[in-house]
PDB file of C-alpha atoms in Angstrom:
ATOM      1  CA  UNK A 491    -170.740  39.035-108.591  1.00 77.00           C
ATOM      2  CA  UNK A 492    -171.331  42.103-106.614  1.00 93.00           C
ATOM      3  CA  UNK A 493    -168.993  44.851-106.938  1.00 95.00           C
ATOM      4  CA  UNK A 494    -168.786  48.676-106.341  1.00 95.00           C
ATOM      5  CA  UNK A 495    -167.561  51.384-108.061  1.00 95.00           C
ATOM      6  CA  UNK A 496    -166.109  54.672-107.309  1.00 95.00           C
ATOM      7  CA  UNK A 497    -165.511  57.712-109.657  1.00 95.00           C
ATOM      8  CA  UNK A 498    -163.087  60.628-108.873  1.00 95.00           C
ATOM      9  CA  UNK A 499    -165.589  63.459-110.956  1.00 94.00           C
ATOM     10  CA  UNK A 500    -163.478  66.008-109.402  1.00 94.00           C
ATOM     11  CA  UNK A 501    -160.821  68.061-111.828  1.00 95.00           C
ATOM     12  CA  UNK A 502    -157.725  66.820-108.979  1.00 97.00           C
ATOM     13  CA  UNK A 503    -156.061  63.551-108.384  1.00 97.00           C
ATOM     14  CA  UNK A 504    -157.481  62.411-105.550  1.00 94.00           C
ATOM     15  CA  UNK A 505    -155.565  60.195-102.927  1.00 96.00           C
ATOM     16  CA  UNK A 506    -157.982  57.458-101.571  1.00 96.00           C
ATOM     17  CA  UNK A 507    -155.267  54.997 -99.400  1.00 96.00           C
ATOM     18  CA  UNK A 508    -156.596  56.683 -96.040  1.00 97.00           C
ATOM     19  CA  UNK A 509    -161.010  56.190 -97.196  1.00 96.00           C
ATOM     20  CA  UNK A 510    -162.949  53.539 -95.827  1.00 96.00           C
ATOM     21  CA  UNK A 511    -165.574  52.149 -97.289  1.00 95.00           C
ATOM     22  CA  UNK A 512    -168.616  51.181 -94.661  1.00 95.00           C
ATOM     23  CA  UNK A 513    -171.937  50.666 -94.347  1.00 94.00           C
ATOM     24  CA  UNK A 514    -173.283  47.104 -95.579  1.00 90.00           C
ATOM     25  CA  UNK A 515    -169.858  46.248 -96.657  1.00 94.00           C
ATOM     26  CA  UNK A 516    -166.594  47.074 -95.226  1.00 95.00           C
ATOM     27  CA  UNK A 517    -163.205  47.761 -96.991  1.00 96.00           C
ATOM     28  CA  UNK A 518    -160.327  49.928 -95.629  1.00 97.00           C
ATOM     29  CA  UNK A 519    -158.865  51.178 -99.171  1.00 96.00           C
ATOM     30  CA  UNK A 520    -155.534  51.441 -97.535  1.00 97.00           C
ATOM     31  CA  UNK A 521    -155.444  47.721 -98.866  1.00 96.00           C
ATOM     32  CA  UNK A 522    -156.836  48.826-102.103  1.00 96.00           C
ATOM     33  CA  UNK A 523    -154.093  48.403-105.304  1.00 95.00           C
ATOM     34  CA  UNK A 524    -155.714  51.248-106.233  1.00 96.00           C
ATOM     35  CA  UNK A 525    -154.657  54.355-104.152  1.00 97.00           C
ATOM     36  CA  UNK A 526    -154.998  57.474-105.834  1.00 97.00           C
ATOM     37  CA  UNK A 527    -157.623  58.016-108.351  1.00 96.00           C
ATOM     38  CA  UNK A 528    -156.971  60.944-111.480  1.00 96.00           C
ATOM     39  CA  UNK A 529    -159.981  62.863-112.586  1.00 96.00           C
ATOM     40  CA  UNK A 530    -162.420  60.628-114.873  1.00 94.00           C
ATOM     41  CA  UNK A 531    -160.518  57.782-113.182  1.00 96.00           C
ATOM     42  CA  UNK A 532    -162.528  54.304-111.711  1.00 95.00           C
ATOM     43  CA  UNK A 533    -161.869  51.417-109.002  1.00 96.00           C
ATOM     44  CA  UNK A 534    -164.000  48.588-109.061  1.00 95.00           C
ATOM     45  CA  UNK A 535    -164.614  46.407-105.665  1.00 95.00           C
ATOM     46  CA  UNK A 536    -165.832  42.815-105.546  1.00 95.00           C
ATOM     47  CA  UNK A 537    -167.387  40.500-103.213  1.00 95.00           C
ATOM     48  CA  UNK A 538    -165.296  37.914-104.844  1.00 95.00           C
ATOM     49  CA  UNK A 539    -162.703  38.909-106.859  1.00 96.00           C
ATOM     50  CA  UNK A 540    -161.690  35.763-108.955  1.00 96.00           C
ATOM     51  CA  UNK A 541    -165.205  35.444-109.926  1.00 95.00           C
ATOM     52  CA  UNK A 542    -165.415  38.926-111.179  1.00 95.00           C
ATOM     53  CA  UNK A 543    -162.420  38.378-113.158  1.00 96.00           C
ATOM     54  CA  UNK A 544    -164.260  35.366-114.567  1.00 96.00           C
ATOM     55  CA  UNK A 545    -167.436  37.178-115.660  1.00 95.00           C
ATOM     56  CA  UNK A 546    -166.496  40.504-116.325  1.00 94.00           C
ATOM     57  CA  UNK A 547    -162.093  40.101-117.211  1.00 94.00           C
ATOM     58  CA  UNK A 548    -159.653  42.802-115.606  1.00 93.00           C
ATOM     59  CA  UNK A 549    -158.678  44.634-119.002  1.00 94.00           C
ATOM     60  CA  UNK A 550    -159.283  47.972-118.601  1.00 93.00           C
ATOM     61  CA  UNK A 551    -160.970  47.705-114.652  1.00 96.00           C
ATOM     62  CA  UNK A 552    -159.067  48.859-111.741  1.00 96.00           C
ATOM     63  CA  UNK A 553    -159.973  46.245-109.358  1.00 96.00           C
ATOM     64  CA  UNK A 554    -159.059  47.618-105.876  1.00 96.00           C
ATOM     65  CA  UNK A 555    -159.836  44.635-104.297  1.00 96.00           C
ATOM     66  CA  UNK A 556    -162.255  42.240-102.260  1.00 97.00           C
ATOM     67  CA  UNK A 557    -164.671  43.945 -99.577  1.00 96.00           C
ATOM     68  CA  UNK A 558    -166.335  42.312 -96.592  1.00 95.00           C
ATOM     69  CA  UNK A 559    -169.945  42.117 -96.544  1.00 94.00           C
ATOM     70  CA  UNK A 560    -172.648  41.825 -99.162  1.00 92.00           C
ATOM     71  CA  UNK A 561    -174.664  44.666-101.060  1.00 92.00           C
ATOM     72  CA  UNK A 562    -178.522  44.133 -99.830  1.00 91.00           C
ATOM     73  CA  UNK A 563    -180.830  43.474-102.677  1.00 87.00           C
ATOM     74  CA  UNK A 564    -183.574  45.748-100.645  1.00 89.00           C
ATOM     75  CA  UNK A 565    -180.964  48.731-100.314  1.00 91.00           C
ATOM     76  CA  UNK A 566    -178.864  50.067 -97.525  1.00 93.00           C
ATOM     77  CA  UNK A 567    -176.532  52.639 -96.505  1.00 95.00           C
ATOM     78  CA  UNK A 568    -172.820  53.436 -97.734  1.00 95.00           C
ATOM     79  CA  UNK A 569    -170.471  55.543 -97.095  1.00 95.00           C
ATOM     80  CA  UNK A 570    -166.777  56.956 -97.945  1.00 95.00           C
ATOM     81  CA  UNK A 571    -165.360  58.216 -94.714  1.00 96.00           C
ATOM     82  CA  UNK A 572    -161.557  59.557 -94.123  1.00 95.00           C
ATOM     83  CA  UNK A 573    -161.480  58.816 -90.343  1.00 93.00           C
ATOM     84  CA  UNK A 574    -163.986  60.821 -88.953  1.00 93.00           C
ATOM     85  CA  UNK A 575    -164.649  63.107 -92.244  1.00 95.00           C
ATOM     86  CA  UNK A 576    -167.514  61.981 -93.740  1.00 95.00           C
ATOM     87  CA  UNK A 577    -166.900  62.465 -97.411  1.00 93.00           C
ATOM     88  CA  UNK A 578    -169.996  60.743 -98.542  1.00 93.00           C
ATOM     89  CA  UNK A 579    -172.910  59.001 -96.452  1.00 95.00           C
ATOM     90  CA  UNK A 580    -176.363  57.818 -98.239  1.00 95.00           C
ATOM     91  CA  UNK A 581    -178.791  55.378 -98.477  1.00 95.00           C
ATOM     92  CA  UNK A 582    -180.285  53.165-101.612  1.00 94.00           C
ATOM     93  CA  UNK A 583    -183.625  51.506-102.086  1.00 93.00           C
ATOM     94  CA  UNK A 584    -185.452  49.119-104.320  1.00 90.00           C
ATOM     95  CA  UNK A 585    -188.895  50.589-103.878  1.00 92.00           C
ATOM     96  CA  UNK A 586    -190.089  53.246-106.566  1.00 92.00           C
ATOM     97  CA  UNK A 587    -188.882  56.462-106.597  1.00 94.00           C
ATOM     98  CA  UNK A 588    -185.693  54.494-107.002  1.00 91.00           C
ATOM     99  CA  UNK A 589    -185.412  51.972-109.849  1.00 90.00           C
ATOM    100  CA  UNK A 590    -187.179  48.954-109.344  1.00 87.00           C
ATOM    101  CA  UNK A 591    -184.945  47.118-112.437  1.00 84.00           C
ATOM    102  CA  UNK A 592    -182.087  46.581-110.922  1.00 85.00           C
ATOM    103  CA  UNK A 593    -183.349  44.590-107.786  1.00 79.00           C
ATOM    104  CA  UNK A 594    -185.472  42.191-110.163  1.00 80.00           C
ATOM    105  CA  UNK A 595    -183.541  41.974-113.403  1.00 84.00           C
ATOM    106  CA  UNK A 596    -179.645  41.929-112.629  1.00 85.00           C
ATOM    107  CA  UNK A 597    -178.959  45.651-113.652  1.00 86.00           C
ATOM    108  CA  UNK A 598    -176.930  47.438-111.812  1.00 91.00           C
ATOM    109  CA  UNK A 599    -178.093  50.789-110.324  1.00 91.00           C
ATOM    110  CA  UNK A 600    -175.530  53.382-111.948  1.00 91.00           C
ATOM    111  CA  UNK A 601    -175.677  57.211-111.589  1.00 90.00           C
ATOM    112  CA  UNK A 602    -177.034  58.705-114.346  1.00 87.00           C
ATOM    113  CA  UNK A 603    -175.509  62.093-115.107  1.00 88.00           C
ATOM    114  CA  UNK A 604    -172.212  62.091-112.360  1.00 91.00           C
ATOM    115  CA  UNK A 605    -170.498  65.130-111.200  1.00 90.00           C
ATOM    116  CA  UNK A 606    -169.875  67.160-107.722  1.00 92.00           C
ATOM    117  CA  UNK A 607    -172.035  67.913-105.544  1.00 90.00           C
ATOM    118  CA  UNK A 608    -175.095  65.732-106.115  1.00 92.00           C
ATOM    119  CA  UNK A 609    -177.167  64.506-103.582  1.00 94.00           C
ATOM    120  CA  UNK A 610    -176.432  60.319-103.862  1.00 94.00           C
ATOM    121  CA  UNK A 611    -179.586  59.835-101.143  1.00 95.00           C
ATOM    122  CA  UNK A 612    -182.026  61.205-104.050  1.00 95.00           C
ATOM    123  CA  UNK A 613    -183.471  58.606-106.548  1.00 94.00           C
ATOM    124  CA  UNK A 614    -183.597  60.761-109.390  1.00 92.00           C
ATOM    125  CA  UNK A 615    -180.017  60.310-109.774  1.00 92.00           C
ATOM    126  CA  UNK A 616    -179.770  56.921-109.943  1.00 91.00           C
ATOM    127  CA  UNK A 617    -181.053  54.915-113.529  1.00 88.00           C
ATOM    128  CA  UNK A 618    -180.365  50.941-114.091  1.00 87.00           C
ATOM    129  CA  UNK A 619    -177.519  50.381-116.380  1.00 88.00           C
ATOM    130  CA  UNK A 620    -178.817  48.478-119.877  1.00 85.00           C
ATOM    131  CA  UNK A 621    -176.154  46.061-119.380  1.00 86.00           C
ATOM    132  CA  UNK A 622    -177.763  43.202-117.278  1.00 87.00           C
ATOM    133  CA  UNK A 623    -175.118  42.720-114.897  1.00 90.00           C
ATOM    134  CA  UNK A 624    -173.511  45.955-115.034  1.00 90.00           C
ATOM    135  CA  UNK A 625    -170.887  47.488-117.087  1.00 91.00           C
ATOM    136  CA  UNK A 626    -167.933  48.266-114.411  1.00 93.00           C
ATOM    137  CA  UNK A 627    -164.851  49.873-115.443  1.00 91.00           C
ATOM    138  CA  UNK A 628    -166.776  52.103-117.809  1.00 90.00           C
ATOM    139  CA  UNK A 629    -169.100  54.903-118.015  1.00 83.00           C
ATOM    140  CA  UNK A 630    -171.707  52.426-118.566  1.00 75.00           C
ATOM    141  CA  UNK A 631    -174.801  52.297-120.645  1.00 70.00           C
ATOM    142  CA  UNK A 632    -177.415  54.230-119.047  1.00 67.00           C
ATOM    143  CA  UNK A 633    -180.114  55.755-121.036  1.00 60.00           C
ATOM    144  CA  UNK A 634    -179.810  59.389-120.662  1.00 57.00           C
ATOM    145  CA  UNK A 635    -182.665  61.587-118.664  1.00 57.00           C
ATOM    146  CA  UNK A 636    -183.787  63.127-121.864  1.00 58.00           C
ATOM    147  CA  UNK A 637    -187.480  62.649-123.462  1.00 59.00           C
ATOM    148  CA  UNK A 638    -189.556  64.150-125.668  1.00 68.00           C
ATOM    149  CA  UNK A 639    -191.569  67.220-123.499  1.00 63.00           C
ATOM    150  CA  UNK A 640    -193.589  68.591-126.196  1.00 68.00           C
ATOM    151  CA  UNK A 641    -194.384  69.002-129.971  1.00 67.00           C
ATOM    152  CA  UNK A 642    -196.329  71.323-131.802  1.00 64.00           C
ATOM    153  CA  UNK A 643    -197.252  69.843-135.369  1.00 63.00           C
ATOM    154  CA  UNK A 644    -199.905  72.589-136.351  1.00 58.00           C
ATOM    155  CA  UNK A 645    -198.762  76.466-135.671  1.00 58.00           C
ATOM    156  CA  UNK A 646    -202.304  77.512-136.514  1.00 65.00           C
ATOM    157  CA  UNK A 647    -206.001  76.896-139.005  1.00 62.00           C
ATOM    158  CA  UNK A 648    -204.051  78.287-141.770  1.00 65.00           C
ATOM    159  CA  UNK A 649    -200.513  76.856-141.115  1.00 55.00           C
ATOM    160  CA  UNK A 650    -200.184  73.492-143.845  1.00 58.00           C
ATOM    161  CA  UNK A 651    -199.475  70.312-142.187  1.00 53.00           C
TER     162      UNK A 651
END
């Protein structure tokens, strides 16, 4: 059930039927039934596509079709490339900084705030999805970077709680 998603989080349409995607898998999306993506818009890759349409259904999921390779478990590089224009190029990992829960507990790793210009090679923007198995097609269900930093519950001697 491996699969890979790509998100246009530019403001354009952008035309993806002369990309490659490389690395640990291989997929020339000039075969892709997908070839132009609008803003906000996803395509969805599978090792196997009948079996992703058994676990996960097609409504609502651009499948673009079936890539050659497999995903390593331990991390590896991808990258989008328009012949020799390298549009994106980075490496994941399983070993902390990255997260470690998607490697043992079938969550997928899943950007967790996307948009331009982010570096993909940094761990800190990558989170597990909550969804064991992922949640392609969609924004997902990632738990946002947000935490409690700090709380003052006394102002001063005289303050009353």
């Amino acid at each position: 059930f491996e699969f890979i998603e790509l998100l246009n989080v530019g403001e354009k349409t952008m035309y993806i039927g002369d990309v490659t995607l490389a690395g640990g898998i291989e997929f020339p999306l000039s075969e892709s039934a997908v070839q132009a993506l609008e803003p906000g818009g996803r395509v969805v890759f599978a090792s196997d596509v009948e079996a992703f349409a058994l676990r996960y259904g097609t409504e609502g999921i651009a499948l673009g079709g079936e890539f050659v390779g497999r995903l390593a478990n331990g991390g590896e590089r991808i990258a989008l490339l328009r012949g020799e224009e390298v549009i994106q190029d980075f490496s994941y990992n399983d070993r902390a900084p990255w997260p470690e829960i998607p490697d043992a507990y079938g969550h997928s790793l899943a950007l967790g705030d996307p948009q331009p210009g982010i570096d993909l090679s940094n761990p800190l923007q990558w989170t597990a999805d909550t969804a064991i198995g992922g949640s392609p097609g969609s924004a997902g269900n990632v738990v946002p970077p947000v935490w409690v930093n700090e709380i003052l519950a006394n102002s001063g001697l005289e303050a009353p709680d």
